[in-house]
Amino acid sequence: MGVRLWFCMCLFALCVPLVSSLSSKVLYSANNAIMEFDLDTRTVTKLLEPGSNRVFAMDYDYKHRFIYFPRYDTNDIVRFAYPSSNRTLQTVVQTDPFPSGIAVDSTNEHIYWVVPAGTNTLSRCNLDGSNLTLLTTLSVPYVVRLDVTNRWMYIVKAYIGVMKLRFDIAEQQMLVNITTSAIIHCMDIDTDESRVYWFEGNGELISAKDDGSDIKTIISTNTGGNNFGLRVSGSYLYYAGNKQLLMVNKTPVSTPTVLYNDTSRIESIFVFNQSGM
Ligand SMILES: *[C@@H]1O[C@H](CO)[C@@H](O)[C@H](O)[C@H]1NC(C)=O
Ligand SMILES: *[C@@H]1O[C@H](CO)[C@@H](O)[C@H](O)[C@H]1NC(C)=O
Ligand SMILES: *[C@@H]1O[C@H](CO)[C@@H](O)[C@H](O)[C@H]1NC(C)=O
Ligand SMILES: *[C@@H]1O[C@H](CO)[C@@H](O)[C@H](O)[C@H]1NC(C)=O
Ligand SMILES: *[C@@H]1O[C@H](CO)[C@@H](O)[C@H](O)[C@H]1NC(C)=O
């Protein structure tokens, strides 16, 4: 009896961490909801209502385990514990009107965000919202991603192109220039392979080396103007094509897989991959 009980407890202790450490989820925002898609079970759960119809980016603090996102309609950045059953939203910092992009630097305990209308700013504060610092102004900065190791920030200027700039703003470089009609709403970086990915307004998913060379089309879609989320994880790209959540191999030219059909346009995604942290 004693031995059997010990065996069961041991099995329980081994199995639970193994299962949860391998689970991968895609979080997305659509129609005043933050949703969680489980890549193993292919099921969707509504996590919370963000209190803003517009959430154009999410990012994660891997150290303290919080999802951060800007609320376009209410001019602030909020966070919630994840994974956790406590989904209380906490306001981190007030922003200028219409914040769109966010990136978390867990290593240095900072968040960065961009405001693509009005003030056109790139700002930073500590993870708790303290020490708000205006870093610079840029033309229509819409997306921000960070390469913390190599100290580059990658920024989408919505109607202009993709640029990178140093954390201290001293050095800037345009990686690609686009035509005004080809507005970009999403971009991600792949630090493993030193590449950058983005969707152009015509629905093409493009990849380039992180110096702007070797431009390749990964796929051409018919969802031009409605590609609002893109994330690299492992060998895949996860993205939003209007109301669909999809994945495609990073290597051109592959066939995308539809993961989920939502009833509203998906406006940001985040891939939570515990084995890829
Ligand atoms: C739930 O989360 C909120 C915000 O992160 C925190 O202030 C609160 O203490 C948490 N509640 C519990 C019961 O852990
Ligand atoms: C606040 O930000 C300034 C400017 O970037 C920096 O020099 C300073 O160390 C920061 N202070 C704290 C307490 O984070
Ligand atoms: C993009 O345009 C800027 C400003 O006109 C120019 O300096 C830069 O060389 C261009 N970059 C590329 C990659 O075409
Ligand atoms: C999504 O909808 C398309 C039709 O628009 C259908 O072919 C596909 O099977 C659906 N996929 C999922 C995962 O529901
Ligand atoms: C998670 O990350 C690991 C390691 O980078 C990778 O092999 C795996 O494919 C990723 N999983 C997903 C679902 O992206």
Coordinates of C-alpha atoms and ligand atoms in Angstrom, one line a residue:
M1 CA 0.0 0.0 0.0
G2 CA 2.7 2.4 1.1
V3 CA 4.8 1.5 -1.9
R4 CA 2.0 1.9 -4.4
L5 CA 1.1 5.3 -3.0
W6 CA 4.7 6.4 -3.3
F7 CA 4.8 5.1 -6.9
C8 CA 1.7 7.1 -7.9
M9 CA 2.9 10.3 -6.4
C10 CA 6.3 9.9 -8.1
L11 CA 4.5 9.3 -11.4
F12 CA 2.3 12.4 -10.9
A13 CA 5.3 14.6 -10.1
L14 CA 7.2 13.4 -13.2
C15 CA 4.3 13.6 -15.6
V16 CA 2.8 17.0 -14.8
P17 CA 5.9 19.1 -15.4
L18 CA 6.7 17.2 -18.6
V19 CA 3.3 17.7 -20.1
S20 CA 3.1 21.4 -19.3
S21 CA 6.6 22.2 -20.3
L22 CA 6.0 21.0 -23.9
S23 CA 2.6 22.7 -24.5
S24 CA 2.6 25.5 -27.1
K25 CA -0.1 28.0 -27.5
V26 CA -0.9 30.8 -29.9
L27 CA -2.5 33.8 -28.3
Y28 CA -4.4 36.2 -30.5
S29 CA -6.6 39.2 -30.2
A30 CA -9.9 39.6 -32.1
N31 CA -13.1 41.5 -31.5
N32 CA -12.5 42.7 -27.9
A33 CA -11.1 39.3 -26.8
I34 CA -7.7 37.7 -26.1
M35 CA -8.0 34.1 -27.2
E36 CA -5.7 31.1 -26.6
F37 CA -5.3 28.4 -29.3
D38 CA -3.8 25.2 -28.0
L39 CA -1.5 23.7 -30.7
D40 CA -1.8 20.2 -29.3
T41 CA -5.6 19.9 -28.8
R42 CA -6.5 22.5 -31.5
T43 CA -9.0 24.1 -29.2
V44 CA -9.7 27.7 -28.4
T45 CA -10.3 29.4 -25.1
K46 CA -11.3 32.9 -24.4
L47 CA -8.8 34.3 -21.8
L48 CA -10.2 37.7 -21.2
E49 CA -11.7 40.9 -22.6
P50 CA -9.1 43.5 -23.0
G51 CA -11.4 46.5 -22.8
S52 CA -10.3 47.8 -26.2
N53 CA -11.5 46.8 -29.6
R54 CA -8.0 47.3 -30.9
V55 CA -5.1 45.3 -29.7
F56 CA -2.4 45.3 -32.4
A57 CA 0.5 43.6 -30.5
M58 CA 1.3 41.4 -27.5
D59 CA 4.6 40.4 -26.0
Y60 CA 5.8 38.3 -23.1
D61 CA 8.1 38.8 -20.1
Y62 CA 9.6 35.3 -19.8
K63 CA 11.2 36.1 -16.5
H64 CA 8.2 37.3 -14.5
R65 CA 5.6 35.6 -16.7
F66 CA 3.3 38.4 -17.8
I67 CA 1.7 39.1 -21.2
Y68 CA 1.9 42.9 -22.0
F69 CA -0.2 44.6 -24.7
P70 CA -1.1 48.2 -25.7
R71 CA -4.7 49.2 -25.8
Y72 CA -5.1 51.4 -28.9
D73 CA -8.5 52.8 -27.8
T74 CA -7.6 53.6 -24.2
N75 CA -4.1 54.8 -24.5
D76 CA -2.3 52.6 -22.1
I77 CA -0.3 49.4 -21.7
V78 CA -1.7 46.6 -19.5
R79 CA -0.4 43.2 -18.4
F80 CA -1.8 39.9 -17.1
A81 CA -0.1 36.8 -15.5
Y82 CA 0.3 34.0 -18.0
P83 CA -0.1 31.1 -17.7
S84 CA -2.3 31.6 -14.7
S85 CA -5.9 31.3 -13.7
N86 CA -5.7 34.9 -12.4
R87 CA -6.3 37.0 -15.5
T88 CA -6.7 40.4 -13.8
L89 CA -5.5 43.2 -16.0
Q90 CA -3.1 45.6 -14.4
T91 CA -2.4 49.0 -16.0
V92 CA 1.3 49.4 -16.4
V93 CA 1.7 52.9 -18.0
Q94 CA -0.4 55.6 -19.8
T95 CA 0.7 56.3 -23.3
D96 CA 0.1 58.9 -26.0
P97 CA -3.1 58.2 -28.0
F98 CA -3.2 55.1 -30.2
P99 CA -0.3 52.8 -29.2
S100 CA 0.1 49.9 -31.6
G101 CA 3.4 48.0 -31.1
I102 CA 5.1 46.6 -28.1
A103 CA 8.2 44.5 -27.2
V104 CA 9.4 43.3 -23.9
D105 CA 13.1 43.1 -23.0
S106 CA 13.1 40.7 -20.0
T107 CA 16.8 40.7 -19.7
N108 CA 17.1 44.4 -19.0
E109 CA 13.6 44.6 -17.6
H110 CA 12.2 47.2 -20.1
I111 CA 9.2 47.5 -22.3
Y112 CA 9.3 49.4 -25.6
W113 CA 6.3 50.7 -27.5
V114 CA 5.4 52.7 -30.6
V115 CA 2.6 55.2 -31.4
P116 CA 2.0 55.4 -35.2
A117 CA -0.3 58.4 -35.1
G118 CA -0.1 61.9 -33.6
T119 CA 3.1 62.0 -31.7
N120 CA 4.8 59.2 -33.7
T121 CA 7.0 58.1 -30.8
L122 CA 9.2 55.2 -29.7
S123 CA 9.2 55.0 -25.8
R124 CA 10.5 52.8 -23.1
C125 CA 9.8 52.2 -19.4
N126 CA 10.6 49.6 -16.8
L127 CA 8.5 46.5 -16.5
D128 CA 6.4 48.1 -13.7
G129 CA 5.8 51.2 -15.7
S130 CA 8.3 53.4 -13.9
N131 CA 10.9 55.6 -15.5
L132 CA 9.0 56.5 -18.7
T133 CA 11.5 57.7 -21.3
L134 CA 10.8 59.1 -24.8
L135 CA 13.5 57.6 -27.0
T136 CA 12.8 59.2 -30.4
T137 CA 10.2 60.2 -32.9
L138 CA 9.9 58.3 -36.2
S139 CA 7.5 58.4 -39.2
V140 CA 4.4 56.1 -38.5
P141 CA 6.2 53.5 -36.3
Y142 CA 3.8 50.6 -36.1
V143 CA 5.7 47.5 -35.0
V144 CA 8.7 47.1 -32.7
R145 CA 10.7 43.9 -32.2
L146 CA 14.0 43.5 -30.3
D147 CA 17.2 41.6 -30.9
V148 CA 18.5 42.0 -27.3
T149 CA 21.7 40.0 -27.9
N150 CA 22.9 42.1 -30.8
R151 CA 21.4 45.3 -29.5
W152 CA 19.2 46.2 -32.5
M153 CA 15.6 47.3 -32.5
Y154 CA 13.6 46.5 -35.7
I155 CA 10.7 48.9 -36.5
V156 CA 8.0 48.9 -39.2
K157 CA 7.3 52.4 -40.5
A158 CA 3.8 51.6 -41.8
Y159 CA 3.8 53.3 -45.2
I160 CA 7.6 53.6 -45.6
G161 CA 9.4 50.3 -44.8
V162 CA 11.3 48.3 -42.3
M163 CA 14.3 49.8 -40.4
K164 CA 16.6 48.9 -37.6
L165 CA 18.2 51.1 -35.0
R166 CA 20.6 50.8 -32.1
F167 CA 19.2 50.6 -28.6
D168 CA 20.9 54.0 -27.9
I169 CA 19.4 55.4 -31.2
A170 CA 22.9 56.4 -32.4
E171 CA 22.7 54.3 -35.6
Q172 CA 19.8 53.8 -38.0
Q173 CA 19.4 51.9 -41.2
M174 CA 16.4 51.3 -43.6
L175 CA 16.3 47.6 -44.5
V176 CA 13.6 47.9 -47.2
N177 CA 11.6 50.8 -48.7
I178 CA 8.0 50.1 -49.8
T179 CA 5.5 52.0 -51.9
T180 CA 2.9 54.0 -50.0
S181 CA 0.1 51.6 -50.9
A182 CA 1.9 48.5 -49.5
I183 CA 1.2 49.3 -45.8
I184 CA 2.9 46.9 -43.4
H185 CA 1.0 45.9 -40.2
C186 CA 3.2 43.0 -38.9
M187 CA 6.9 41.9 -38.8
D188 CA 9.0 39.5 -36.7
I189 CA 12.7 38.7 -36.5
D190 CA 14.3 35.3 -36.4
T191 CA 17.5 35.7 -34.4
D192 CA 18.5 32.0 -35.0
E193 CA 18.8 32.6 -38.8
S194 CA 19.4 36.4 -38.8
R195 CA 16.3 37.1 -40.9
V196 CA 13.4 39.5 -40.8
Y197 CA 9.8 38.6 -42.0
W198 CA 6.9 40.9 -42.8
F199 CA 3.6 41.0 -44.8
E200 CA 3.2 43.7 -47.5
G201 CA -0.1 45.3 -48.3
N202 CA -0.5 43.0 -51.4
G203 CA -0.6 39.9 -49.2
E204 CA 2.9 38.8 -49.8
L205 CA 4.9 37.3 -46.9
I206 CA 8.5 38.5 -47.4
S207 CA 11.8 37.5 -45.8
A208 CA 15.1 39.2 -45.9
K209 CA 18.5 38.9 -44.2
D210 CA 18.7 41.3 -41.2
D211 CA 20.9 43.7 -43.3
G212 CA 18.1 43.9 -45.9
S213 CA 19.7 41.7 -48.5
D214 CA 18.5 38.3 -50.0
I215 CA 14.8 39.3 -50.2
K216 CA 12.5 36.3 -50.8
T217 CA 8.8 35.8 -51.1
I218 CA 7.7 33.0 -48.7
I219 CA 4.0 32.9 -49.9
S220 CA 1.5 35.1 -51.7
T221 CA -1.9 35.3 -50.0
N222 CA -5.2 36.9 -50.9
T223 CA -5.6 38.6 -47.6
G224 CA -3.7 41.7 -48.5
G225 CA -4.3 44.6 -46.0
N226 CA -5.6 42.1 -43.4
N227 CA -2.4 40.5 -42.2
F228 CA -2.1 41.9 -38.7
G229 CA -0.1 39.3 -36.8
L230 CA 3.1 37.4 -37.5
R231 CA 5.5 35.4 -35.3
V232 CA 8.4 33.1 -35.9
S233 CA 8.7 30.0 -33.7
G234 CA 11.0 27.0 -34.4
S235 CA 10.8 26.3 -38.2
Y236 CA 7.4 27.9 -38.6
L237 CA 5.8 31.2 -39.1
Y238 CA 2.4 31.7 -37.4
Y239 CA 0.3 34.5 -38.9
A240 CA -3.1 36.0 -39.2
G241 CA -4.8 36.2 -42.6
N242 CA -7.9 38.3 -41.9
K243 CA -10.1 36.0 -39.7
Q244 CA -7.9 32.9 -40.0
L245 CA -5.0 31.8 -37.9
L246 CA -2.4 30.0 -40.0
M247 CA 1.1 28.5 -39.9
V248 CA 3.6 27.9 -42.7
N249 CA 7.1 26.6 -42.9
K250 CA 9.8 29.3 -43.0
T251 CA 11.2 27.8 -46.2
P252 CA 9.7 29.1 -49.5
V253 CA 7.5 28.0 -51.0
S254 CA 5.4 25.9 -48.6
T255 CA 1.6 25.4 -48.2
P256 CA 0.1 27.1 -45.2
T257 CA -2.1 25.2 -42.7
V258 CA -5.3 26.8 -41.4
L259 CA -5.2 26.4 -37.6
Y260 CA -8.4 28.1 -36.8
N261 CA -11.3 30.1 -38.4
D262 CA -12.4 33.0 -36.2
T263 CA -15.5 35.1 -36.8
S264 CA -13.6 38.4 -36.6
R265 CA -10.4 39.8 -38.0
I266 CA -7.4 38.7 -35.9
E267 CA -5.3 41.8 -35.0
S268 CA -2.3 40.4 -33.2
I269 CA -0.7 37.1 -32.3
F270 CA 1.9 35.8 -29.9
V271 CA 3.3 32.2 -29.8
F272 CA 3.9 30.9 -26.3
N273 CA 6.5 28.1 -26.7
Q274 CA 8.0 27.0 -23.4
S275 CA 10.6 24.8 -25.1
G276 CA 11.7 27.7 -27.3
M277 CA 12.2 30.1 -24.5
Ligands
LIG1 C1 -4.2 38.6 -9.6 O1 -3.4 39.4 -10.4 C2 -3.4 40.8 -10.0 C3 -2.7 41.6 -11.1 O2 -1.6 40.9 -11.7 C4 -2.7 40.9 -8.7 O3 -2.7 42.3 -8.3 C5 -3.5 40.1 -7.7 O4 -2.9 40.2 -6.4 C6 -3.7 38.7 -8.1 N1 -4.6 38.0 -7.3 C7 -4.3 36.8 -6.7 C8 -5.4 36.2 -5.9 O5 -3.2 36.2 -6.9
LIG2 C1 15.7 55.8 -16.1 O1 16.0 56.0 -17.5 C2 17.2 56.8 -17.6 C3 17.3 57.2 -19.1 O2 17.3 56.1 -19.9 C4 18.4 55.9 -17.2 O3 19.6 56.6 -17.3 C5 18.2 55.6 -15.7 O4 19.2 54.7 -15.3 C6 16.8 54.9 -15.5 N1 16.6 54.8 -14.0 C7 15.9 53.7 -13.5 C8 15.8 53.7 -12.0 O5 15.5 52.8 -14.2
LIG3 C1 15.6 53.6 -48.5 O1 15.4 55.0 -48.7 C2 16.3 55.7 -47.9 C3 15.9 57.2 -48.0 O2 15.5 57.6 -49.3 C4 17.7 55.5 -48.5 O3 18.7 56.3 -47.8 C5 18.1 54.0 -48.4 O4 19.3 53.7 -49.0 C6 17.0 53.2 -49.0 N1 17.3 51.8 -48.6 C7 17.0 50.8 -49.4 C8 17.4 49.4 -48.8 O5 16.5 50.9 -50.5
LIG4 C1 -11.5 27.0 -42.1 O1 -12.5 27.3 -43.1 C2 -12.2 26.8 -44.4 C3 -13.2 27.3 -45.4 O2 -13.1 28.7 -45.4 C4 -12.2 25.3 -44.4 O3 -11.8 24.8 -45.6 C5 -11.2 24.8 -43.3 O4 -11.4 23.4 -43.2 C6 -11.5 25.5 -42.0 N1 -10.4 25.1 -41.1 C7 -10.5 24.9 -39.8 C8 -9.3 24.5 -39.0 O5 -11.6 25.0 -39.2
LIG5 C1 9.2 25.6 -29.9 O1 10.6 25.9 -29.9 C2 11.4 24.8 -30.2 C3 12.8 25.2 -30.0 O2 13.1 26.4 -30.7 C4 11.1 24.3 -31.6 O3 11.9 23.2 -31.9 C5 9.6 24.0 -31.8 O4 9.3 23.7 -33.1 C6 8.8 25.2 -31.3 N1 7.4 24.8 -31.3 C7 6.4 25.5 -32.0 C8 5.1 25.0 -31.8 O5 6.7 26.5 -32.6

